[in-house]
Coordinates of C-alpha atoms in Angstrom, one line a residue:
Chain A
M1 CA 15.8 18.2 39.6
T2 CA 13.0 15.6 39.8
A3 CA 10.5 18.2 38.5
L4 CA 12.8 18.8 35.5
R5 CA 13.1 15.1 34.8
T6 CA 9.4 14.3 35.0
S7 CA 8.6 17.2 32.6
S8 CA 11.0 16.2 29.8
P9 CA 9.1 15.7 26.5
R10 CA 10.4 12.2 26.1
R11 CA 9.1 11.2 29.6
L12 CA 5.8 12.9 28.9
A13 CA 5.5 11.0 25.7
M14 CA 6.4 7.8 27.4
R15 CA 3.8 8.4 30.1
R16 CA 1.1 9.2 27.4
F17 CA 2.0 6.0 25.5
L18 CA 1.9 3.9 28.6
G19 CA -1.5 5.4 29.5
R20 CA -3.0 3.9 26.4
P21 CA -3.8 0.2 27.2
V22 CA -4.4 -0.8 23.7
A23 CA -1.0 0.5 22.5
V24 CA 0.7 -1.3 25.4
A25 CA -1.2 -4.5 24.4
G26 CA 0.1 -4.0 20.9
L27 CA 3.6 -3.7 22.1
I28 CA 3.3 -6.8 24.2
A29 CA 1.9 -8.7 21.2
I30 CA 4.8 -7.5 19.0
G31 CA 7.2 -8.8 21.7
L32 CA 5.5 -12.1 21.6
F33 CA 5.8 -12.3 17.8
V34 CA 9.5 -11.4 18.0
V35 CA 10.0 -14.2 20.6
V36 CA 8.1 -16.7 18.4
A37 CA 10.1 -15.6 15.4
A38 CA 13.5 -15.8 17.2
L39 CA 12.7 -19.1 19.0
A40 CA 10.9 -20.8 16.2
P41 CA 13.1 -24.0 16.1
L42 CA 12.4 -24.4 19.8
L43 CA 8.7 -23.6 19.8
A44 CA 7.6 -25.3 16.6
P45 CA 6.3 -28.9 17.4
F46 CA 7.4 -30.2 14.0
D47 CA 9.7 -29.5 11.2
P48 CA 7.9 -27.0 8.9
I49 CA 9.4 -28.5 5.7
V50 CA 9.3 -32.2 6.2
T51 CA 6.3 -33.7 4.4
S52 CA 4.2 -36.6 5.6
W53 CA 2.1 -38.6 3.2
T54 CA 0.2 -40.2 6.0
A55 CA -0.9 -36.9 7.4
I56 CA -2.3 -35.0 4.4
R57 CA -4.9 -32.3 5.2
K58 CA -5.8 -33.5 8.6
A59 CA -8.2 -31.2 10.5
P60 CA -6.9 -29.5 13.7
S61 CA -6.5 -32.0 16.5
W62 CA -4.5 -32.5 19.7
A63 CA -1.6 -33.8 17.6
H64 CA -1.7 -30.9 15.1
W65 CA -3.3 -27.9 16.8
M66 CA -3.8 -26.1 13.5
G67 CA -4.1 -29.2 11.3
T68 CA -1.8 -30.2 8.4
D69 CA -1.4 -28.9 4.8
E70 CA -1.6 -30.5 1.4
N71 CA 1.8 -32.1 1.9
G72 CA 1.1 -33.3 5.4
R73 CA 3.2 -30.6 7.1
D74 CA 2.2 -29.2 10.5
V75 CA 0.4 -25.8 10.0
L76 CA 1.2 -24.6 13.5
S77 CA 5.0 -25.1 12.8
R78 CA 4.7 -23.4 9.5
V79 CA 2.8 -20.5 11.0
V80 CA 5.6 -20.2 13.7
F81 CA 8.4 -20.3 11.2
G82 CA 6.4 -18.0 8.9
A83 CA 6.7 -15.3 11.6
R84 CA 10.4 -15.1 10.8
A85 CA 9.8 -14.2 7.2
S86 CA 7.2 -11.6 8.1
M87 CA 9.1 -10.0 10.9
M88 CA 12.3 -10.0 8.9
A89 CA 10.6 -8.5 5.9
G90 CA 8.9 -5.8 8.0
V91 CA 12.0 -4.7 9.8
V92 CA 14.5 -5.1 6.8
S93 CA 12.4 -3.4 4.2
V94 CA 11.6 -0.5 6.6
A95 CA 15.3 -0.2 7.4
I96 CA 16.0 0.0 3.7
A97 CA 13.2 2.6 3.3
A98 CA 14.4 4.7 6.2
G99 CA 18.0 4.4 5.1
I100 CA 17.2 5.9 1.7
G101 CA 14.3 8.2 2.7
V102 CA 15.5 9.8 5.8
P103 CA 18.9 11.1 4.5
A104 CA 17.1 12.2 1.3
G105 CA 14.5 14.0 3.3
L106 CA 17.0 15.6 5.6
L107 CA 19.0 16.8 2.5
A108 CA 15.9 18.1 0.7
G109 CA 14.6 19.9 3.7
F110 CA 17.9 21.4 4.9
A111 CA 19.6 22.2 1.5
G112 CA 16.3 23.6 -0.2
G113 CA 16.6 25.1 -3.7
W114 CA 17.2 22.8 -6.6
T115 CA 18.1 19.8 -4.4
D116 CA 14.8 20.0 -2.8
T117 CA 12.9 20.5 -6.1
L118 CA 14.6 17.6 -7.8
L119 CA 14.2 15.1 -4.8
S120 CA 10.6 16.2 -4.3
R121 CA 9.7 15.7 -8.0
A122 CA 11.4 12.3 -7.9
V123 CA 9.3 11.3 -4.8
D124 CA 6.1 12.5 -6.5
A125 CA 7.0 10.3 -9.4
M126 CA 7.6 7.3 -7.2
L127 CA 4.4 7.9 -5.3
A128 CA 2.5 8.1 -8.5
C129 CA 3.2 4.5 -9.0
P130 CA 0.9 2.6 -6.6
F131 CA 3.0 1.0 -3.8
L132 CA 2.2 -2.7 -4.5
I133 CA 2.3 -2.3 -8.2
L134 CA 5.8 -0.8 -8.0
A135 CA 6.9 -3.4 -5.6
I136 CA 5.5 -6.2 -7.9
A137 CA 7.3 -4.7 -10.9
L138 CA 10.6 -4.4 -9.0
A139 CA 10.3 -7.9 -7.6
A140 CA 9.5 -9.2 -11.1
F141 CA 12.5 -7.5 -12.7
L142 CA 14.9 -8.5 -9.7
G143 CA 13.6 -12.1 -9.6
P144 CA 11.2 -13.7 -7.1
N145 CA 12.6 -14.4 -3.7
L146 CA 12.3 -13.0 -0.1
T147 CA 15.4 -10.9 -0.4
N148 CA 14.4 -9.2 -3.5
A149 CA 10.8 -8.7 -2.1
M150 CA 12.3 -6.9 0.8
I151 CA 14.4 -4.7 -1.5
A152 CA 11.3 -4.0 -3.6
I153 CA 9.1 -3.1 -0.6
G154 CA 12.0 -1.0 0.9
V155 CA 12.5 1.0 -2.3
S156 CA 8.8 1.5 -2.8
T157 CA 8.3 2.7 0.8
A158 CA 11.4 5.1 0.8
P159 CA 9.4 8.0 -0.7
R160 CA 7.0 8.1 2.3
F161 CA 9.9 8.4 4.7
M162 CA 11.5 11.1 2.5
R163 CA 8.2 13.2 2.8
V164 CA 8.0 12.8 6.5
A165 CA 11.7 13.5 7.0
R166 CA 11.6 16.6 4.8
A167 CA 8.5 18.1 6.5
A168 CA 10.1 17.4 10.0
T169 CA 13.3 19.0 8.8
L170 CA 11.7 22.1 7.5
D171 CA 9.8 22.3 10.9
A172 CA 12.9 21.7 12.9
A173 CA 15.1 24.0 10.8
S174 CA 13.0 27.1 11.8
N175 CA 13.8 26.7 15.4
D176 CA 16.0 29.2 17.2
Y177 CA 18.5 26.5 18.4
V178 CA 19.3 25.8 14.7
E179 CA 19.9 29.4 13.9
A180 CA 22.1 29.5 17.1
A181 CA 24.0 26.4 15.9
R182 CA 24.6 28.1 12.5
A183 CA 25.6 31.4 14.1
V184 CA 28.4 29.9 16.2
G185 CA 30.0 28.6 13.0
N186 CA 29.0 24.9 12.9
P187 CA 29.3 23.5 9.4
A188 CA 26.0 22.6 7.6
W189 CA 26.5 18.8 7.8
R190 CA 26.9 19.2 11.6
V191 CA 23.9 21.3 12.1
A192 CA 21.9 18.7 10.0
V193 CA 23.2 15.7 11.8
R194 CA 23.6 16.9 15.3
H195 CA 20.8 19.4 15.6
I196 CA 18.1 18.6 13.2
L197 CA 18.3 14.8 12.9
P198 CA 17.5 14.1 16.6
N199 CA 14.5 16.3 16.2
I200 CA 13.0 14.5 13.3
V201 CA 13.1 11.1 15.1
P202 CA 9.6 11.1 16.6
P203 CA 7.6 11.5 13.3
V204 CA 10.1 9.1 11.7
L205 CA 9.5 6.6 14.5
V206 CA 5.7 6.8 14.0
Q207 CA 6.0 6.4 10.2
G208 CA 8.5 3.4 10.8
T209 CA 6.1 1.6 13.1
L210 CA 3.1 2.0 10.7
A211 CA 5.4 1.3 7.7
I212 CA 6.3 -2.1 9.3
A213 CA 2.6 -3.0 9.4
S214 CA 2.3 -2.1 5.6
A215 CA 5.5 -4.0 4.9
I216 CA 4.3 -7.2 6.5
I217 CA 1.1 -7.0 4.5
A218 CA 3.2 -6.2 1.3
E219 CA 5.5 -9.2 2.0
A220 CA 2.4 -11.4 2.5
S221 CA 0.9 -10.0 -0.6
L222 CA 4.0 -10.7 -2.7
S223 CA 4.4 -14.1 -1.3
F224 CA 0.8 -14.7 -2.0
L225 CA 1.4 -13.9 -5.6
G226 CA 4.5 -16.1 -5.7
L227 CA 6.9 -13.2 -5.7
G228 CA 8.3 -13.5 -2.1
Q229 CA 9.3 -16.4 0.0
Q230 CA 9.6 -19.5 -2.3
P231 CA 8.3 -22.9 -1.4
P232 CA 9.0 -25.0 0.6
D233 CA 10.1 -22.3 3.1
P234 CA 7.1 -21.2 5.0
S235 CA 5.6 -17.7 4.8
W236 CA 2.1 -16.6 5.8
G237 CA 1.4 -15.2 2.3
S238 CA 2.6 -18.3 0.4
M239 CA 0.5 -20.5 2.9
L240 CA -2.5 -18.6 1.9
N241 CA -1.8 -19.0 -1.8
A242 CA -1.7 -22.8 -1.4
A243 CA -4.8 -22.7 0.9
Q244 CA -6.8 -21.2 -1.9
R245 CA -6.9 -24.6 -3.7
F246 CA -8.3 -26.6 -0.8
L247 CA -11.0 -24.1 0.6
T248 CA -13.6 -26.7 0.5
Q249 CA -11.6 -29.7 1.8
A250 CA -9.3 -27.9 4.3
P251 CA -10.5 -24.4 5.3
W252 CA -8.2 -24.4 8.3
L253 CA -5.3 -23.8 5.9
A254 CA -6.7 -20.4 5.1
V255 CA -7.8 -19.4 8.5
F256 CA -4.5 -19.6 10.6
P257 CA -2.0 -17.9 8.4
G258 CA -4.5 -15.1 7.8
M259 CA -5.1 -14.7 11.5
A260 CA -1.3 -14.4 12.1
I261 CA -0.9 -11.7 9.5
F262 CA -4.0 -9.8 10.9
L263 CA -2.8 -10.0 14.6
C264 CA 0.8 -9.1 13.7
V265 CA -0.2 -6.1 11.5
L266 CA -2.9 -5.0 14.1
S267 CA -0.2 -5.0 16.8
F268 CA 2.1 -2.7 14.8
N269 CA -0.9 -0.4 13.9
L270 CA -1.9 -0.2 17.6
V271 CA 1.7 0.7 18.6
G272 CA 2.0 3.2 15.7
D273 CA -1.3 4.9 16.6
G274 CA -0.3 5.0 20.3
L275 CA 3.1 6.5 19.4
R276 CA 1.5 9.2 17.1
D277 CA -0.9 10.2 19.9
A278 CA 1.9 10.1 22.5
L279 CA 4.3 12.2 20.5
D280 CA 1.9 14.5 18.8
P281 CA -1.2 14.9 21.0
R282 CA -2.6 17.5 18.7
Q283 CA -3.5 14.8 16.2
R284 CA -5.6 12.9 18.6
Chain B
M1 CA -8.6 29.4 -10.2
K2 CA -7.1 29.3 -13.6
S3 CA -3.6 29.9 -12.3
H4 CA -4.0 27.3 -9.6
L5 CA -5.0 24.7 -12.2
G6 CA -2.3 25.9 -14.6
N7 CA 0.3 25.4 -11.8
R8 CA -1.1 22.0 -11.1
I9 CA -1.0 20.9 -14.7
A10 CA 2.5 22.3 -15.0
Q11 CA 3.6 20.3 -12.0
I12 CA 2.4 17.0 -13.3
V13 CA 4.5 17.3 -16.5
P14 CA 7.9 16.7 -14.7
T15 CA 6.3 14.1 -12.5
L16 CA 5.1 12.2 -15.5
L17 CA 8.5 12.5 -17.1
L18 CA 10.3 11.1 -14.1
V19 CA 7.8 8.3 -14.0
S20 CA 8.6 7.4 -17.5
I21 CA 12.3 7.4 -16.7
L22 CA 11.5 5.2 -13.7
V23 CA 9.5 2.8 -15.7
F24 CA 12.2 2.7 -18.4
G25 CA 14.7 2.0 -15.8
L26 CA 12.9 -1.0 -14.6
Q27 CA 14.0 -2.7 -17.9
Q28 CA 17.7 -2.2 -16.9
L29 CA 17.1 -4.3 -13.8
M30 CA 16.0 -7.3 -15.9
P31 CA 18.4 -10.2 -15.6
G32 CA 20.1 -11.2 -18.8
D33 CA 19.8 -9.9 -22.4
P34 CA 16.2 -9.3 -23.7
A35 CA 17.4 -10.2 -27.1
V36 CA 18.3 -13.7 -25.9
V37 CA 14.9 -14.1 -24.3
L38 CA 13.1 -13.0 -27.4
A39 CA 15.2 -15.1 -29.8
G40 CA 13.9 -18.3 -28.1
E41 CA 15.4 -21.3 -29.8
E42 CA 17.4 -19.1 -32.2
R43 CA 19.3 -17.7 -29.3
G44 CA 22.5 -19.2 -30.6
D45 CA 22.4 -17.3 -33.8
P46 CA 24.3 -14.0 -33.6
R47 CA 22.6 -12.6 -36.7
V48 CA 19.1 -13.1 -35.1
L49 CA 20.4 -11.6 -31.8
A50 CA 21.8 -8.6 -33.8
Q51 CA 18.6 -8.1 -35.7
I52 CA 16.5 -8.1 -32.6
R53 CA 18.9 -5.7 -30.9
A54 CA 18.6 -3.3 -33.9
E55 CA 14.9 -3.6 -34.1
L56 CA 14.5 -2.8 -30.4
W57 CA 17.3 -0.1 -30.4
L58 CA 19.1 -2.3 -27.7
D59 CA 22.3 -1.6 -29.7
R60 CA 22.1 2.2 -29.0
S61 CA 23.0 4.2 -25.9
L62 CA 20.6 4.3 -22.9
P63 CA 19.6 7.9 -23.6
L64 CA 18.7 7.1 -27.2
Q65 CA 16.9 3.9 -26.2
Y66 CA 14.8 6.1 -23.8
L67 CA 14.0 8.7 -26.5
H68 CA 13.0 5.8 -28.8
W69 CA 10.8 4.3 -26.1
I70 CA 9.1 7.5 -25.0
G71 CA 8.6 8.6 -28.6
N72 CA 6.6 5.4 -29.0
V73 CA 4.7 5.7 -25.8
L74 CA 3.6 9.3 -26.7
Q75 CA 2.1 7.9 -29.9
G76 CA 0.2 5.3 -27.7
N77 CA 2.7 2.5 -28.6
L78 CA 3.7 0.6 -25.5
G79 CA 5.4 -2.2 -27.3
M80 CA 4.4 -5.8 -28.1
S81 CA 3.7 -8.4 -25.4
W82 CA 6.4 -11.0 -25.6
H83 CA 4.0 -13.8 -24.5
I84 CA 0.9 -13.3 -26.5
G85 CA 2.3 -11.1 -29.3
Q86 CA -0.5 -8.5 -28.9
P87 CA 0.2 -4.7 -28.7
V88 CA 0.5 -3.9 -24.9
S89 CA -1.8 -0.8 -25.3
Q90 CA -4.5 -3.0 -26.9
L91 CA -4.1 -5.5 -24.0
I92 CA -4.4 -2.8 -21.5
L93 CA -7.5 -1.3 -23.1
Q94 CA -9.2 -4.7 -23.0
K95 CA -8.4 -5.2 -19.3
L96 CA -8.9 -1.5 -18.0
P97 CA -12.7 -1.4 -18.1
V98 CA -13.0 -4.5 -15.9
T99 CA -10.7 -2.9 -13.3
L100 CA -12.5 0.5 -13.5
Q101 CA -15.8 -1.2 -12.9
L102 CA -14.4 -3.1 -9.9
G103 CA -12.6 0.0 -8.6
G104 CA -15.7 2.2 -9.1
M105 CA -17.9 -0.2 -7.2
A106 CA -15.2 -0.6 -4.4
F107 CA -15.1 3.2 -4.1
I108 CA -18.8 3.5 -3.7
V109 CA -18.7 0.7 -1.1
A110 CA -15.8 2.6 0.6
V111 CA -17.7 6.0 0.7
A112 CA -21.0 4.3 1.8
I113 CA -19.3 2.7 4.8
G114 CA -16.3 5.1 5.6
V115 CA -18.0 8.5 5.5
P116 CA -21.1 7.7 7.7
A117 CA -18.8 5.7 10.1
G118 CA -16.5 8.7 10.3
V119 CA -19.3 11.1 10.9
V120 CA -20.8 8.9 13.7
A121 CA -17.3 8.6 15.3
A122 CA -16.8 12.4 15.2
V123 CA -20.2 13.2 16.5
H124 CA -19.7 10.7 19.4
R125 CA -16.1 11.9 20.1
N126 CA -14.4 9.7 22.7
G127 CA -17.7 8.0 23.2
F128 CA -18.8 4.3 22.7
W129 CA -19.7 4.6 18.9
D130 CA -16.3 6.5 18.4
Y131 CA -14.4 3.5 19.9
V132 CA -16.5 1.0 17.9
A133 CA -15.9 2.9 14.6
N134 CA -12.2 3.2 15.4
A135 CA -11.9 -0.4 16.2
I136 CA -13.6 -1.6 13.1
G137 CA -11.4 0.9 11.1
L138 CA -8.3 -0.4 12.6
A139 CA -9.4 -4.0 12.0
G140 CA -10.1 -3.0 8.4
L141 CA -6.6 -1.4 8.0
S142 CA -5.0 -4.5 9.4
T143 CA -6.8 -7.1 7.4
P144 CA -4.9 -8.2 4.2
N145 CA -7.6 -7.9 1.5
F146 CA -6.7 -11.2 -0.2
W147 CA -7.3 -13.0 3.1
L148 CA -10.6 -11.2 3.6
G149 CA -11.5 -12.3 0.1
I150 CA -10.7 -15.9 0.7
M151 CA -12.7 -15.8 4.0
L152 CA -15.7 -14.3 2.3
I153 CA -15.5 -16.9 -0.5
L154 CA -15.4 -19.6 2.2
L155 CA -18.5 -18.1 4.0
V156 CA -20.6 -16.6 1.3
S157 CA -19.9 -18.9 -1.6
V158 CA -18.8 -22.2 -0.2
N159 CA -21.0 -22.4 3.0
L160 CA -24.0 -20.3 2.1
G161 CA -23.9 -20.6 -1.7
W162 CA -25.2 -16.9 -2.1
L163 CA -22.7 -15.6 -4.7
P164 CA -20.3 -17.1 -7.2
P165 CA -16.9 -17.7 -5.8
S166 CA -15.0 -16.4 -8.8
G167 CA -15.2 -15.2 -12.4
F168 CA -16.4 -12.1 -14.1
V169 CA -19.4 -11.3 -16.4
P170 CA -19.4 -8.0 -18.3
P171 CA -22.5 -5.8 -17.5
T172 CA -23.3 -5.6 -21.3
E173 CA -23.8 -9.4 -21.2
D174 CA -25.9 -9.8 -18.1
W175 CA -26.0 -7.0 -15.6
R176 CA -27.4 -9.1 -12.8
Q177 CA -24.6 -11.7 -13.1
S178 CA -22.1 -9.0 -13.4
L179 CA -23.3 -7.5 -10.1
A180 CA -23.3 -10.9 -8.5
T181 CA -19.6 -11.5 -9.6
T182 CA -18.4 -8.1 -8.7
I183 CA -20.2 -7.2 -5.4
M184 CA -18.0 -9.4 -3.1
P185 CA -14.6 -8.4 -4.7
A186 CA -15.8 -4.7 -4.6
F187 CA -16.5 -5.1 -0.8
V188 CA -13.2 -6.7 -0.2
L189 CA -11.4 -3.9 -2.2
G190 CA -13.5 -1.2 -0.7
N191 CA -12.9 -2.4 2.8
A192 CA -9.3 -1.0 3.3
I193 CA -10.3 2.3 1.7
A194 CA -13.4 2.6 3.9
A195 CA -11.2 2.2 7.0
I196 CA -8.9 5.1 5.6
L197 CA -11.9 7.3 4.6
M198 CA -13.4 6.8 8.1
R199 CA -10.3 8.2 9.7
H200 CA -10.1 11.1 7.3
T201 CA -13.8 11.9 7.7
R202 CA -13.6 11.7 11.5
S203 CA -10.7 14.0 11.5
A204 CA -12.2 16.6 9.2
M205 CA -15.5 16.4 10.9
L206 CA -13.9 17.1 14.3
T207 CA -12.4 20.2 12.9
A208 CA -15.7 21.3 11.3
L209 CA -17.8 20.6 14.4
D210 CA -15.5 22.9 16.5
A211 CA -15.9 25.7 13.9
D212 CA -17.8 28.9 14.7
Y213 CA -20.3 28.4 11.8
V214 CA -21.6 25.2 13.4
R215 CA -21.9 26.9 16.7
T216 CA -23.9 29.7 15.0
A217 CA -26.1 27.1 13.2
R218 CA -26.9 25.5 16.5
A219 CA -27.6 28.9 18.1
K220 CA -30.1 29.6 15.3
G221 CA -32.0 26.6 16.5
L222 CA -31.4 24.3 13.5
G223 CA -31.8 20.5 14.1
E224 CA -28.7 18.5 15.0
F225 CA -29.1 16.3 11.9
R226 CA -29.1 19.3 9.7
V227 CA -26.3 21.0 11.5
I228 CA -24.1 17.8 11.0
V229 CA -25.0 17.0 7.5
W230 CA -25.7 20.4 5.9
H231 CA -23.1 22.5 7.7
A232 CA -20.4 20.2 9.1
L233 CA -20.1 17.5 6.6
R234 CA -20.4 19.8 3.6
N235 CA -17.4 21.7 4.8
A236 CA -15.5 18.6 5.8
S237 CA -16.2 17.0 2.4
M238 CA -13.3 19.1 0.9
P239 CA -10.4 17.5 2.8
I240 CA -12.2 14.1 2.5
V241 CA -12.2 14.4 -1.4
T242 CA -8.6 15.4 -1.6
L243 CA -7.3 12.8 0.9
G244 CA -9.7 10.2 -0.6
A245 CA -8.2 10.7 -4.0
L246 CA -4.8 9.9 -2.6
E247 CA -6.1 6.5 -1.8
L248 CA -6.7 5.7 -5.5
G249 CA -3.3 4.2 -5.4
T250 CA -4.4 1.9 -2.6
L251 CA -7.4 1.0 -4.7
L252 CA -5.3 0.1 -7.8
S253 CA -2.8 -1.9 -5.6
G254 CA -5.5 -3.7 -3.9
A255 CA -7.2 -4.6 -7.3
V256 CA -4.1 -6.7 -8.1
L257 CA -4.7 -9.0 -5.2
T258 CA -8.5 -8.9 -5.4
E259 CA -8.5 -9.8 -9.1
Q260 CA -6.2 -12.7 -8.3
V261 CA -8.4 -14.0 -5.6
F262 CA -11.6 -13.8 -7.5
S263 CA -10.1 -14.6 -10.9
I264 CA -11.3 -11.4 -12.4
P265 CA -9.6 -10.8 -15.8
G266 CA -8.6 -7.2 -15.2
F267 CA -5.6 -5.0 -15.1
G268 CA -4.2 -6.4 -11.8
K269 CA -4.5 -10.0 -13.0
A270 CA -2.7 -8.9 -16.2
I271 CA 0.4 -7.6 -14.4
V272 CA 0.6 -10.8 -12.3
D273 CA 0.3 -13.1 -15.3
A274 CA 2.8 -11.0 -17.2
V275 CA 5.2 -11.3 -14.3
F276 CA 5.0 -15.1 -14.4
N277 CA 5.3 -15.2 -18.2
R278 CA 8.4 -12.8 -18.0
D279 CA 6.4 -10.5 -20.2
Y280 CA 8.2 -7.4 -19.3
P281 CA 6.7 -4.9 -21.8
V282 CA 3.4 -5.6 -20.3
V283 CA 4.7 -5.1 -16.7
Q284 CA 6.2 -1.8 -17.9
G285 CA 3.0 -0.8 -19.6
V286 CA 0.7 -1.6 -16.7
V287 CA 3.0 0.4 -14.3
L288 CA 3.2 3.4 -16.7
V289 CA -0.6 3.4 -17.3
T290 CA -1.4 3.0 -13.6
A291 CA 0.9 6.0 -12.6
F292 CA -0.6 8.0 -15.4
L293 CA -4.2 7.2 -14.1
Y294 CA -3.1 8.0 -10.6
V295 CA -1.7 11.4 -11.6
V296 CA -4.7 12.3 -13.8
L297 CA -7.3 11.2 -11.1
N298 CA -5.5 13.2 -8.6
L299 CA -5.6 16.2 -10.9
L300 CA -9.3 15.7 -11.3
A301 CA -9.7 15.6 -7.5
D302 CA -7.8 18.8 -7.3
I303 CA -10.1 20.4 -9.9
L304 CA -13.0 19.1 -8.0
Y305 CA -11.6 20.6 -4.9
V306 CA -11.3 24.0 -6.5
V307 CA -14.8 23.8 -8.0
V308 CA -16.4 23.0 -4.5
N309 CA -14.3 25.5 -2.6
P310 CA -15.6 29.1 -3.2
R311 CA -12.5 30.7 -1.8
L312 CA -10.3 29.0 -4.4
R313 CA -12.9 29.6 -7.2
S314 CA -12.9 33.3 -6.8
G315 CA -9.0 33.5 -6.4

C-alpha cells in the first residue's frame, strides 16, 4: 500500500518540485506577496492615497522606508497596496483566459474536424496580434480601468491556453482508458469532462503559473501607459509612470515599484519552471 | 518544398481574414456612437449625424460595413485619423521605419546575447555557467522592459551622462546620433528576447550535442570549438530560427513600451497616442498592420527554415 502511494505520479511530481530549492523559494515568495496583498490595510504604515504637502518627494528615511512621492504619499504603503492590483490582475485575468481557453481547447481537441479547424484558425488569428498590442487595443475600446485591463489581458491570453489544452487533449485522447470509457457507452461530454479534463490539468497548471507572471507584467504595462489602474489608486505600473517625471529629483520613486514587479514576476516564473520540470521531467 | 510553401501561404489567408474580422470587431466595442464623436460641436444636428453615418457606412448592416471596410483596406485605405486628419496608412508608413530600425537593432542585440549564452549553458549542462546563464535569462524574463529602460536612463544618462535619455535622430540625418539615441532602447527591447532565445538555443543545443553526428565529429578528432559551432550550432540553428520568429510579437509589443519610455516617435508610440486621443481608426490600423507584419515575418522565417533544411528542400 505504502509502495503504491509513494509511486503515484502526483507524489513523484510533488517530491520533484520540493527537491528544487529555487522553486520552493518562489512559492514562499508568492505566499508572502499574497499575505501582503491580503493584509495591506494592516501592514501599510500610512494611507496610500492621502497626500501630504509637507512631505513631498522625501528620500527614504526611518519615517518613510521607501520615501514619499510627488504628492507626499508614503511609497512603501503604495507598494504594499499596489500588490493588490497586481495579484488580482494576475489571478483574475488568468482565470478569464483559462475559462475561455481550456474549454475551447478541450472542445477542439476532442471534437476534431471542422470545430477544431475553426477554433484553431481563430486562435492563429488572435496570436497573430501581438499580446500587448491586442490588450492595449481592447483596453482602449473598452475604456481605461483595472477591470477592463484584466478583461483585455484575459482575452488576449486565452489563445495560449487553448493551444496548450488542445495539445494535451489530443495526447490524452489517444490513451486506452479513453477508448475504454467510450467503449462502455459513456456520452462524449462525460468522456471529455471526467476522463480527459483531469489529465490535461498538469500542462494547464504550468501554463497558468507562467501566464500569471506575464499577466502581472501586462497589468503593470497597461497601468504604466495609463490604461490600467487609475490614479489615485496605487498600482506598481502607474507608480512607475509618475516616477518617470522625477527621475533626477527622486530616483527612489522608480526603484521600489519596479523591484516589486520584478520580484513578484520572478517568483511566479520560478514556480512555473519548477512545476514544468516536476510534471514533465523530459523537458529539463 | 513548393507544396510546403504553398500550404503555408494557403494557411495564412484564412488567418488574415479572421484577423481582419477581429480588428473590425474592435470597433463594435467602442463606447457610444462614432458619428457623435466625429460630429464634435455639431453633434446636436441630426442632419450632420446622418451625413457622417452615411459617409462611414454606419447606417448599413454589420456585414456590409465589414465588406466596405475590408474593401478599402485591400486598396491600402485604412481610413482617416480622427485626431490629425491624416490618412492612417500614411501615418503608419511614417512611423514604421523608426520601429523597424529599433526592432532590427534589438533583434541583433538579442541574438548577440541570447545565442552565445544558450550555447555556453548547453555545453556546460548543469554546471556553473549553465546556472549563471539560466539565472540571467530568468531575470531577463522577469524584468519589465519599461522599468529596465527607466533604470538605464537613470544610470547611463542621468548619472554617467554617456547617452541621451530620450529622443530619436534618423540615420539619414546623423548616423552617430541615431546610434546614440537607439542603442539603449535597442538593448532594453532586446533583453527579453535574448532571455527567450537563450532558452531556445540551450534546448536545441542540448538535443544537437546528444546526436550521433556530434559523437562522430568528436571521434574524428575535430576540435571541440569546431564541433560545437560547425556541427551542433549549425543544426540547432533551425529550431532557433523558427522559435525566434515567434518572438517577433514580443518584439512589437515591447516596442510600444520602449518607445514610450525613450520618447521615440515610432509605431508603438503612435498607438498609445491614438488611444489617448480616442483616435480609433489609428488603433485599428496599427493592430491590423502589426498582425500582418507578424504573419508575413513568420512566413519568411518558415521559408528560411525550408531553405536551410536540406530534407525539406528536396521534398
